[in-house]
Amino acid sequence: MSGLRRRLPQPSELLPLMKFSAPGLGRRAHRLRGAADVADLRSIARRRTPRPAFDYVDGAAGNELTARRTREAFESTELLPRILHGTAEADLSTTIAGGPSALPFGIAPTGFTRFMHAEGEDAGAAAAARAGIPFTLSTMGTRSVEQVAQAAPGGRRWFQLYLWRDREKSRGLLDRAWANGYDTLLVTVDTPVAGQRLRDVRNGMTIPPRLSARTVLDASYRPEWWFNFLSTDPLTFASLSGTTHDLPTLINSMFDPTLSVADLEWVRANWPGRLVVKGVLTAQDTRLALDAGADGLVVSNHGGRQLDRAPVSLKALGEVRAEAGTGVEIILDSGILSGADIISALALGADFTLIGRAYLYGLMAGGREGVTRAIELLTAEVRTAMQLMGCATIADVKASGQVRAPWL
């Protein structure tokens, strides 16, 4: 080091090192730009969202074993790179449920969404439309089928149905969804009753939230969330007018715990579009759904939010695919937080994926801009993985066999 010659830098050498934020960059945009992955969005969301809302998204049923095991399954997979087989460009587009998607993932149905952020489903639908991917509106949505259609008139829209005890109400929802351009119906079959989500119980979660000493204290730390909540339309379930209950009571009073194959056949007879059954994890249930008229399936454990110790979706995928065959489209959700997770699901047999928590972390972190950022991050990760694996198209990923999983 004693022989090291030193000199003063020239101004021309310093200028390229001086990087400043673009003029006029807002605080939200600056905050989101600093997020390098979905985990960063989750951290931002946790700081900016009241605990009951954040825990509703972040939590799961029981001791959250299924949720943890779902993540462990994704993290245990290995994606095999392909050397001397470079791919300069990767085409991330695909088709699903009879229509196009610019990316191999769409937005999953989520309930109580304006509780997470005042922009709610409108933000998700608009961001999805901009990205060219499907957006799924939940029966438990806080915006109506008409409002979401207006928020993203050029987007592709799916609707998720929980069958009500009152079948005429269900029929009315189906008619409204079809009339407003929702081309695919996801019927959720894994929620005859509400799962025991202990974080929600401990937080005393209700819709709308009740004011208490705890919530007032929480407001002092998160004034923007509370200002948005108090200065926008009252928080209600757009399809369930006049309901104010704790969550298990609401679900158990409205939804039908006696759901059967005959009910699925009733839906098939009353829905003219594509019918996808969501919540399938076994070969036996795969056959039941297909025999009842399903066009496709969602392999899902509801993000670990229903039956704790339920099978891991990624591990169940092979069994479902073997029973369904290659001619049935299979979508996978639950636990997807990265582009590598999406690629793993596709390489193991899925045709498409849905993101739930990843979308909501983005929403809580920054509304529509946050959802857009989540989509951007996942897109970049998918593209990088495909290029490193030498896969030019989504079809290449599905046919590559370039994945290892310890349960196979």
CSV table of C-alpha atoms in Angstrom, one decimal:
chain,number,residue,atom,x,y,z
A,1,MET,CA,0.0,0.0,0.0
A,2,SER,CA,3.0,2.3,0.6
A,3,GLY,CA,3.5,2.5,-3.2
A,4,LEU,CA,0.0,3.6,-4.0
A,5,ARG,CA,-0.1,6.9,-5.9
A,6,ARG,CA,-3.0,9.2,-5.0
A,7,ARG,CA,-4.5,12.2,-6.9
A,8,LEU,CA,-7.5,14.4,-6.7
A,9,PRO,CA,-10.4,13.3,-8.9
A,10,GLN,CA,-11.4,15.5,-11.8
A,11,PRO,CA,-14.9,17.0,-11.9
A,12,SER,CA,-15.7,15.1,-15.1
A,13,GLU,CA,-15.0,11.8,-13.1
A,14,LEU,CA,-17.3,12.8,-10.3
A,15,LEU,CA,-20.4,13.8,-12.3
A,16,PRO,CA,-21.3,10.3,-13.4
A,17,LEU,CA,-21.3,9.1,-9.8
A,18,MET,CA,-23.8,11.8,-8.7
A,19,LYS,CA,-27.2,10.2,-9.2
A,20,PHE,CA,-30.2,12.1,-8.0
A,21,SER,CA,-33.9,11.1,-7.9
A,22,ALA,CA,-35.9,12.5,-10.8
A,23,PRO,CA,-37.4,15.9,-10.1
A,24,GLY,CA,-41.0,15.7,-8.9
A,25,LEU,CA,-40.8,12.1,-7.8
A,26,GLY,CA,-43.5,11.7,-5.2
A,27,ARG,CA,-43.0,10.0,-1.9
A,28,ARG,CA,-45.0,7.0,-2.8
A,29,ALA,CA,-43.2,6.5,-6.1
A,30,HIS,CA,-39.8,6.9,-4.4
A,31,ARG,CA,-40.9,4.4,-1.7
A,32,LEU,CA,-42.0,1.8,-4.2
A,33,ARG,CA,-38.9,2.3,-6.4
A,34,GLY,CA,-36.8,1.2,-3.5
A,35,ALA,CA,-38.6,-2.2,-3.3
A,36,ALA,CA,-36.4,-4.9,-5.0
A,37,ASP,CA,-38.8,-7.8,-4.5
A,38,VAL,CA,-42.2,-8.7,-3.0
A,39,ALA,CA,-40.6,-9.2,0.4
A,40,ASP,CA,-39.7,-5.5,0.4
A,41,LEU,CA,-43.3,-4.6,-0.5
A,42,ARG,CA,-44.4,-6.7,2.4
A,43,SER,CA,-42.2,-4.7,4.7
A,44,ILE,CA,-43.5,-1.4,3.4
A,45,ALA,CA,-47.1,-2.7,3.8
A,46,ARG,CA,-46.5,-3.8,7.3
A,47,ARG,CA,-45.3,-0.3,8.3
A,48,ARG,CA,-48.2,1.5,6.6
A,49,THR,CA,-51.2,-0.7,7.3
A,50,PRO,CA,-53.1,-1.2,10.6
A,51,ARG,CA,-52.4,-4.5,12.2
A,52,PRO,CA,-55.8,-6.2,11.7
A,53,ALA,CA,-55.7,-5.4,7.9
A,54,PHE,CA,-52.1,-6.5,7.5
A,55,ASP,CA,-52.6,-9.7,9.6
A,56,TYR,CA,-55.7,-10.6,7.6
A,57,VAL,CA,-53.5,-10.8,4.5
A,58,ASP,CA,-50.3,-12.1,6.1
A,59,GLY,CA,-51.9,-14.7,8.4
A,60,ALA,CA,-53.4,-18.1,7.8
A,61,ALA,CA,-55.5,-20.8,9.6
A,62,GLY,CA,-54.7,-22.4,12.9
A,63,ASN,CA,-51.0,-22.5,13.7
A,64,GLU,CA,-50.2,-21.5,10.0
A,65,LEU,CA,-48.5,-24.8,9.3
A,66,THR,CA,-49.9,-25.2,5.8
A,67,ALA,CA,-48.9,-21.6,4.9
A,68,ARG,CA,-45.3,-22.3,6.1
A,69,ARG,CA,-45.1,-25.6,4.4
A,70,THR,CA,-46.4,-24.1,1.2
A,71,ARG,CA,-43.5,-21.6,1.2
A,72,GLU,CA,-41.0,-24.3,2.2
A,73,ALA,CA,-42.1,-26.4,-0.8
A,74,PHE,CA,-41.4,-23.5,-3.3
A,75,GLU,CA,-38.1,-22.8,-1.6
A,76,SER,CA,-37.0,-26.4,-1.9
A,77,THR,CA,-37.4,-26.6,-5.7
A,78,GLU,CA,-34.4,-26.3,-7.9
A,79,LEU,CA,-34.5,-24.7,-11.4
A,80,LEU,CA,-31.9,-26.1,-13.8
A,81,PRO,CA,-30.0,-23.5,-15.9
A,82,ARG,CA,-29.2,-24.4,-19.5
A,83,ILE,CA,-25.6,-23.5,-20.6
A,84,LEU,CA,-24.6,-22.7,-24.1
A,85,HIS,CA,-28.3,-22.3,-25.0
A,86,GLY,CA,-28.7,-18.6,-24.5
A,87,THR,CA,-32.0,-16.9,-24.9
A,88,ALA,CA,-31.7,-13.2,-25.8
A,89,GLU,CA,-35.4,-12.5,-25.4
A,90,ALA,CA,-38.2,-14.3,-23.6
A,91,ASP,CA,-41.9,-14.2,-24.5
A,92,LEU,CA,-43.9,-14.3,-21.3
A,93,SER,CA,-47.3,-14.3,-23.0
A,94,THR,CA,-49.6,-17.3,-22.8
A,95,THR,CA,-53.3,-18.2,-23.2
A,96,ILE,CA,-55.6,-19.3,-20.4
A,97,ALA,CA,-59.4,-20.0,-20.2
A,98,GLY,CA,-59.9,-19.2,-23.9
A,99,GLY,CA,-58.1,-15.8,-23.9
A,100,PRO,CA,-54.7,-14.1,-23.8
A,101,SER,CA,-52.6,-13.1,-20.9
A,102,ALA,CA,-49.4,-11.1,-21.3
A,103,LEU,CA,-47.9,-12.9,-18.4
A,104,PRO,CA,-48.1,-16.4,-16.9
A,105,PHE,CA,-49.9,-15.1,-13.8
A,106,GLY,CA,-53.1,-13.2,-12.9
A,107,ILE,CA,-54.6,-11.6,-9.8
A,108,ALA,CA,-56.4,-14.0,-7.5
A,109,PRO,CA,-59.8,-13.2,-5.9
A,110,THR,CA,-59.4,-11.5,-2.5
A,111,GLY,CA,-62.0,-10.3,0.0
A,112,PHE,CA,-62.2,-7.1,2.0
A,113,THR,CA,-59.8,-5.5,-0.3
A,114,ARG,CA,-60.6,-1.8,0.4
A,115,PHE,CA,-59.8,-2.7,4.0
A,116,MET,CA,-56.2,-3.1,2.9
A,117,HIS,CA,-56.1,0.1,1.0
A,118,ALA,CA,-58.8,2.6,0.0
A,119,GLU,CA,-58.2,2.1,-3.7
A,120,GLY,CA,-59.1,-1.6,-3.3
A,121,GLU,CA,-60.2,-3.7,-6.3
A,122,ASP,CA,-60.2,-0.7,-8.6
A,123,ALA,CA,-56.4,-0.5,-8.2
A,124,GLY,CA,-55.9,-4.2,-8.8
A,125,ALA,CA,-58.2,-4.3,-11.8
A,126,ALA,CA,-56.6,-1.2,-13.4
A,127,ALA,CA,-53.0,-2.4,-12.8
A,128,ALA,CA,-53.9,-5.9,-14.2
A,129,ALA,CA,-55.5,-4.3,-17.3
A,130,ARG,CA,-52.4,-2.2,-17.9
A,131,ALA,CA,-50.2,-5.3,-17.6
A,132,GLY,CA,-52.5,-7.4,-19.8
A,133,ILE,CA,-53.4,-10.0,-17.3
A,134,PRO,CA,-56.7,-11.3,-15.8
A,135,PHE,CA,-58.1,-9.8,-12.6
A,136,THR,CA,-60.5,-11.9,-10.5
A,137,LEU,CA,-63.2,-10.2,-8.4
A,138,SER,CA,-64.3,-12.0,-5.3
A,139,THR,CA,-67.8,-12.5,-4.1
A,140,MET,CA,-66.5,-10.9,-0.9
A,141,GLY,CA,-65.2,-7.9,-2.8
A,142,THR,CA,-65.6,-4.3,-1.6
A,143,ARG,CA,-66.4,-3.1,-5.1
A,144,SER,CA,-69.3,-4.4,-7.3
A,145,VAL,CA,-69.0,-6.1,-10.6
A,146,GLU,CA,-70.2,-2.9,-12.3
A,147,GLN,CA,-67.7,-0.7,-10.5
A,148,VAL,CA,-64.7,-2.9,-11.3
A,149,ALA,CA,-65.8,-3.1,-14.9
A,150,GLN,CA,-65.8,0.7,-15.0
A,151,ALA,CA,-62.4,0.9,-13.4
A,152,ALA,CA,-60.8,-1.3,-16.0
A,153,PRO,CA,-63.0,-1.3,-19.1
A,154,GLY,CA,-60.3,-2.7,-21.3
A,155,GLY,CA,-59.1,-5.4,-19.0
A,156,ARG,CA,-59.8,-9.1,-18.8
A,157,ARG,CA,-62.1,-9.9,-15.9
A,158,TRP,CA,-62.9,-13.1,-14.1
A,159,PHE,CA,-65.4,-13.5,-11.2
A,160,GLN,CA,-65.1,-15.8,-8.2
A,161,LEU,CA,-68.3,-17.2,-6.7
A,162,TYR,CA,-69.0,-18.5,-3.2
A,163,LEU,CA,-72.4,-20.2,-3.5
A,164,TRP,CA,-74.9,-18.6,-1.1
A,165,ARG,CA,-77.6,-20.5,0.8
A,166,ASP,CA,-80.0,-18.3,-1.3
A,167,ARG,CA,-79.5,-19.6,-4.8
A,168,GLU,CA,-81.4,-16.7,-6.4
A,169,LYS,CA,-78.8,-14.3,-5.0
A,170,SER,CA,-76.1,-16.5,-6.6
A,171,ARG,CA,-78.0,-16.5,-9.9
A,172,GLY,CA,-78.3,-12.8,-9.8
A,173,LEU,CA,-74.5,-12.4,-9.2
A,174,LEU,CA,-73.8,-14.7,-12.2
A,175,ASP,CA,-76.1,-12.7,-14.5
A,176,ARG,CA,-74.5,-9.4,-13.5
A,177,ALA,CA,-71.0,-10.8,-13.9
A,178,TRP,CA,-71.7,-12.1,-17.4
A,179,ALA,CA,-73.5,-8.9,-18.4
A,180,ASN,CA,-70.5,-6.9,-17.4
A,181,GLY,CA,-67.9,-8.8,-19.4
A,182,TYR,CA,-66.5,-11.3,-16.9
A,183,ASP,CA,-65.7,-14.2,-19.1
A,184,THR,CA,-64.5,-16.9,-16.6
A,185,LEU,CA,-66.1,-18.0,-13.4
A,186,LEU,CA,-64.0,-19.5,-10.5
A,187,VAL,CA,-66.2,-21.4,-8.1
A,188,THR,CA,-64.5,-21.8,-4.7
A,189,VAL,CA,-65.3,-25.2,-3.2
A,190,ASP,CA,-63.0,-25.3,-0.1
A,191,THR,CA,-64.9,-22.8,2.1
A,192,PRO,CA,-68.1,-24.5,3.3
A,193,VAL,CA,-67.3,-22.8,6.6
A,194,ALA,CA,-64.6,-20.2,7.6
A,195,GLY,CA,-61.2,-21.4,8.6
A,196,GLN,CA,-60.0,-20.6,12.1
A,197,ARG,CA,-57.7,-17.7,11.4
A,198,LEU,CA,-56.3,-17.0,14.9
A,199,ARG,CA,-54.7,-13.6,14.0
A,200,ASP,CA,-58.1,-12.3,13.0
A,201,VAL,CA,-59.7,-13.7,16.2
A,202,ARG,CA,-57.0,-12.1,18.4
A,203,ASN,CA,-57.3,-8.8,16.5
A,204,GLY,CA,-61.1,-8.8,16.8
A,205,MET,CA,-61.4,-8.1,13.1
A,206,THR,CA,-64.7,-6.8,11.8
A,207,ILE,CA,-65.8,-5.1,8.6
A,208,PRO,CA,-65.9,-2.1,9.0
A,209,PRO,CA,-63.4,-1.9,11.9
A,210,ARG,CA,-64.8,-0.8,15.2
A,211,LEU,CA,-63.2,2.3,16.9
A,212,SER,CA,-61.6,1.4,20.1
A,213,ALA,CA,-58.6,2.5,22.2
A,214,ARG,CA,-56.5,0.2,20.2
A,215,THR,CA,-57.6,1.4,16.8
A,216,VAL,CA,-57.3,5.1,17.8
A,217,LEU,CA,-53.7,4.4,19.0
A,218,ASP,CA,-53.0,2.6,15.7
A,219,ALA,CA,-54.4,5.6,13.8
A,220,SER,CA,-51.8,7.8,15.3
A,221,TYR,CA,-49.0,5.7,13.7
A,222,ARG,CA,-50.8,5.3,10.3
A,223,PRO,CA,-52.6,8.6,9.7
A,224,GLU,CA,-52.7,8.2,5.8
A,225,TRP,CA,-54.5,4.9,6.0
A,226,TRP,CA,-57.1,6.2,8.5
A,227,PHE,CA,-57.6,9.5,6.5
A,228,ASN,CA,-58.3,7.5,3.4
A,229,PHE,CA,-60.6,5.1,5.2
A,230,LEU,CA,-62.6,8.0,6.8
A,231,SER,CA,-62.7,10.2,3.7
A,232,THR,CA,-63.9,7.6,1.1
A,233,ASP,CA,-67.0,5.6,0.6
A,234,PRO,CA,-68.0,3.5,3.6
A,235,LEU,CA,-66.4,0.0,3.6
A,236,THR,CA,-69.0,-2.6,2.7
A,237,PHE,CA,-69.2,-5.9,0.8
A,238,ALA,CA,-70.6,-4.7,-2.5
A,239,SER,CA,-72.4,-8.0,-3.1
A,240,LEU,CA,-73.5,-8.4,0.5
A,241,SER,CA,-75.3,-5.2,1.4
A,242,GLY,CA,-76.1,-4.4,5.0
A,243,THR,CA,-73.7,-6.8,6.6
A,244,THR,CA,-71.6,-6.0,9.6
A,245,HIS,CA,-70.3,-9.1,11.4
A,246,ASP,CA,-67.1,-10.7,12.6
A,247,LEU,CA,-65.7,-12.7,9.7
A,248,PRO,CA,-66.6,-16.3,10.7
A,249,THR,CA,-70.2,-15.3,11.5
A,250,LEU,CA,-70.5,-13.5,8.2
A,251,ILE,CA,-69.2,-16.4,6.1
A,252,ASN,CA,-71.1,-19.1,8.0
A,253,SER,CA,-74.4,-17.2,7.8
A,254,MET,CA,-74.2,-16.5,4.1
A,255,PHE,CA,-72.5,-19.5,2.5
A,256,ASP,CA,-73.7,-23.0,2.1
A,257,PRO,CA,-71.9,-25.7,4.1
A,258,THR,CA,-73.8,-28.4,2.2
A,259,LEU,CA,-72.2,-27.7,-1.1
A,260,SER,CA,-72.3,-30.8,-3.3
A,261,VAL,CA,-71.7,-32.0,-6.9
A,262,ALA,CA,-75.3,-31.2,-7.6
A,263,ASP,CA,-74.7,-27.5,-6.7
A,264,LEU,CA,-71.7,-27.4,-9.0
A,265,GLU,CA,-73.9,-28.8,-11.8
A,266,TRP,CA,-76.4,-26.1,-11.0
A,267,VAL,CA,-73.7,-23.5,-11.5
A,268,ARG,CA,-72.6,-25.1,-14.8
A,269,ALA,CA,-76.2,-24.9,-16.0
A,270,ASN,CA,-76.5,-21.2,-15.1
A,271,TRP,CA,-73.1,-19.9,-16.3
A,272,PRO,CA,-72.5,-19.6,-20.1
A,273,GLY,CA,-68.7,-18.9,-19.9
A,274,ARG,CA,-65.7,-20.9,-18.8
A,275,LEU,CA,-66.1,-22.6,-15.4
A,276,VAL,CA,-63.1,-23.2,-13.3
A,277,VAL,CA,-63.3,-25.0,-9.9
A,278,LYS,CA,-61.0,-23.5,-7.2
A,279,GLY,CA,-59.7,-25.5,-4.3
A,280,VAL,CA,-58.9,-28.9,-5.7
A,281,LEU,CA,-56.0,-30.9,-4.1
A,282,THR,CA,-56.6,-34.6,-4.8
A,283,ALA,CA,-57.3,-36.9,-7.7
A,284,GLN,CA,-60.7,-37.8,-6.3
A,285,ASP,CA,-61.8,-34.2,-6.2
A,286,THR,CA,-60.3,-33.6,-9.6
A,287,ARG,CA,-62.6,-36.2,-11.1
A,288,LEU,CA,-65.7,-34.9,-9.2
A,289,ALA,CA,-65.1,-31.4,-10.5
A,290,LEU,CA,-64.5,-32.5,-14.1
A,291,ASP,CA,-67.5,-34.8,-14.2
A,292,ALA,CA,-69.7,-32.0,-12.9
A,293,GLY,CA,-68.7,-29.9,-15.9
A,294,ALA,CA,-65.6,-27.9,-14.9
A,295,ASP,CA,-63.5,-26.6,-17.8
A,296,GLY,CA,-60.5,-26.1,-15.6
A,297,LEU,CA,-59.1,-26.3,-12.1
A,298,VAL,CA,-57.3,-24.2,-9.6
A,299,VAL,CA,-55.0,-26.3,-7.4
A,300,SER,CA,-55.2,-24.3,-4.2
A,301,ASN,CA,-55.1,-24.7,-0.4
A,302,HIS,CA,-56.5,-21.2,-0.1
A,303,GLY,CA,-53.1,-19.8,0.9
A,304,GLY,CA,-53.2,-22.0,4.0
A,305,ARG,CA,-56.2,-20.0,5.2
A,306,GLN,CA,-58.8,-22.7,5.5
A,307,LEU,CA,-57.8,-26.2,6.8
A,308,ASP,CA,-54.4,-26.1,8.6
A,309,ARG,CA,-52.4,-29.2,7.7
A,310,ALA,CA,-54.1,-29.3,4.3
A,311,PRO,CA,-51.8,-30.5,1.4
A,312,VAL,CA,-49.4,-28.1,-0.1
A,313,SER,CA,-50.7,-27.0,-3.5
A,314,LEU,CA,-47.3,-27.4,-5.3
A,315,LYS,CA,-47.0,-31.0,-4.0
A,316,ALA,CA,-50.6,-31.8,-5.0
A,317,LEU,CA,-50.1,-30.5,-8.5
A,318,GLY,CA,-48.7,-33.7,-9.9
A,319,GLU,CA,-51.6,-35.8,-8.6
A,320,VAL,CA,-54.2,-33.5,-10.0
A,321,ARG,CA,-52.4,-33.3,-13.4
A,322,ALA,CA,-52.2,-37.1,-13.6
A,323,GLU,CA,-55.9,-37.4,-13.1
A,324,ALA,CA,-57.0,-34.5,-15.2
A,325,GLY,CA,-54.7,-35.3,-18.2
A,326,THR,CA,-53.0,-32.9,-20.5
A,327,GLY,CA,-56.2,-31.5,-22.1
A,328,VAL,CA,-57.4,-29.7,-18.9
A,329,GLU,CA,-56.1,-26.3,-17.9
A,330,ILE,CA,-54.7,-26.2,-14.4
A,331,ILE,CA,-54.0,-23.0,-12.5
A,332,LEU,CA,-52.0,-23.0,-9.3
A,333,ASP,CA,-52.2,-20.5,-6.4
A,334,SER,CA,-51.2,-20.3,-2.8
A,335,GLY,CA,-47.8,-19.2,-1.6
A,336,ILE,CA,-46.5,-17.5,-4.8
A,337,LEU,CA,-44.2,-14.6,-3.9
A,338,SER,CA,-41.5,-14.6,-6.6
A,339,GLY,CA,-41.0,-15.2,-10.3
A,340,ALA,CA,-39.0,-18.3,-9.5
A,341,ASP,CA,-42.1,-19.6,-7.7
A,342,ILE,CA,-44.2,-19.0,-10.9
A,343,ILE,CA,-41.6,-20.8,-13.0
A,344,SER,CA,-41.5,-23.7,-10.6
A,345,ALA,CA,-45.2,-24.1,-10.8
A,346,LEU,CA,-45.2,-24.0,-14.6
A,347,ALA,CA,-42.3,-26.5,-14.8
A,348,LEU,CA,-44.1,-28.9,-12.5
A,349,GLY,CA,-47.3,-29.0,-14.5
A,350,ALA,CA,-49.4,-25.8,-14.1
A,351,ASP,CA,-50.6,-23.9,-17.1
A,352,PHE,CA,-51.0,-20.6,-15.2
A,353,THR,CA,-50.7,-19.1,-11.7
A,354,LEU,CA,-52.6,-16.6,-9.5
A,355,ILE,CA,-51.1,-14.2,-7.0
A,356,GLY,CA,-52.9,-13.2,-3.9
A,357,ARG,CA,-50.7,-12.0,-1.1
A,358,ALA,CA,-48.1,-10.7,-3.5
A,359,TYR,CA,-50.8,-8.5,-5.0
A,360,LEU,CA,-52.1,-7.3,-1.7
A,361,TYR,CA,-48.7,-6.5,-0.3
A,362,GLY,CA,-48.2,-4.2,-3.3
A,363,LEU,CA,-51.7,-2.7,-2.8
A,364,MET,CA,-51.0,-2.0,0.9
A,365,ALA,CA,-47.6,-0.6,0.1
A,366,GLY,CA,-48.9,1.9,-2.5
A,367,GLY,CA,-52.3,1.5,-4.0
A,368,ARG,CA,-52.5,1.0,-7.7
A,369,GLU,CA,-48.8,2.0,-8.1
A,370,GLY,CA,-47.9,-0.6,-5.5
A,371,VAL,CA,-49.8,-3.3,-7.4
A,372,THR,CA,-48.1,-2.2,-10.6
A,373,ARG,CA,-44.7,-2.5,-8.8
A,374,ALA,CA,-45.5,-6.0,-7.6
A,375,ILE,CA,-46.4,-7.0,-11.2
A,376,GLU,CA,-43.2,-5.4,-12.5
A,377,LEU,CA,-41.0,-7.2,-10.0
A,378,LEU,CA,-42.6,-10.6,-10.7
A,379,THR,CA,-42.3,-10.0,-14.4
A,380,ALA,CA,-38.6,-9.2,-14.2
A,381,GLU,CA,-38.0,-12.3,-12.1
A,382,VAL,CA,-39.9,-14.6,-14.5
A,383,ARG,CA,-38.0,-13.2,-17.5
A,384,THR,CA,-34.6,-13.6,-15.9
A,385,ALA,CA,-35.3,-17.2,-14.8
A,386,MET,CA,-36.5,-18.0,-18.3
A,387,GLN,CA,-33.4,-16.6,-19.9
A,388,LEU,CA,-31.1,-18.4,-17.5
A,389,MET,CA,-32.9,-21.6,-18.2
A,390,GLY,CA,-32.7,-21.1,-22.0
A,391,CYS,CA,-36.5,-21.0,-22.3
A,392,ALA,CA,-37.8,-18.6,-25.0
A,393,THR,CA,-41.5,-19.2,-24.3
A,394,ILE,CA,-43.9,-20.3,-21.5
A,395,ALA,CA,-44.4,-23.5,-23.5
A,396,ASP,CA,-40.7,-24.1,-23.3
A,397,VAL,CA,-40.8,-23.8,-19.5
A,398,LYS,CA,-43.7,-26.3,-19.3
A,399,ALA,CA,-41.9,-28.8,-21.5
A,400,SER,CA,-38.4,-28.3,-20.2
A,401,GLY,CA,-38.3,-30.6,-17.3
A,402,GLN,CA,-35.8,-28.2,-15.8
A,403,VAL,CA,-37.0,-28.4,-12.2
A,404,ARG,CA,-36.2,-30.7,-9.3
A,405,ALA,CA,-38.4,-31.1,-6.2
A,406,PRO,CA,-37.6,-33.3,-3.2
A,407,TRP,CA,-41.0,-35.0,-3.2
A,408,LEU,CA,-40.7,-36.3,-6.8
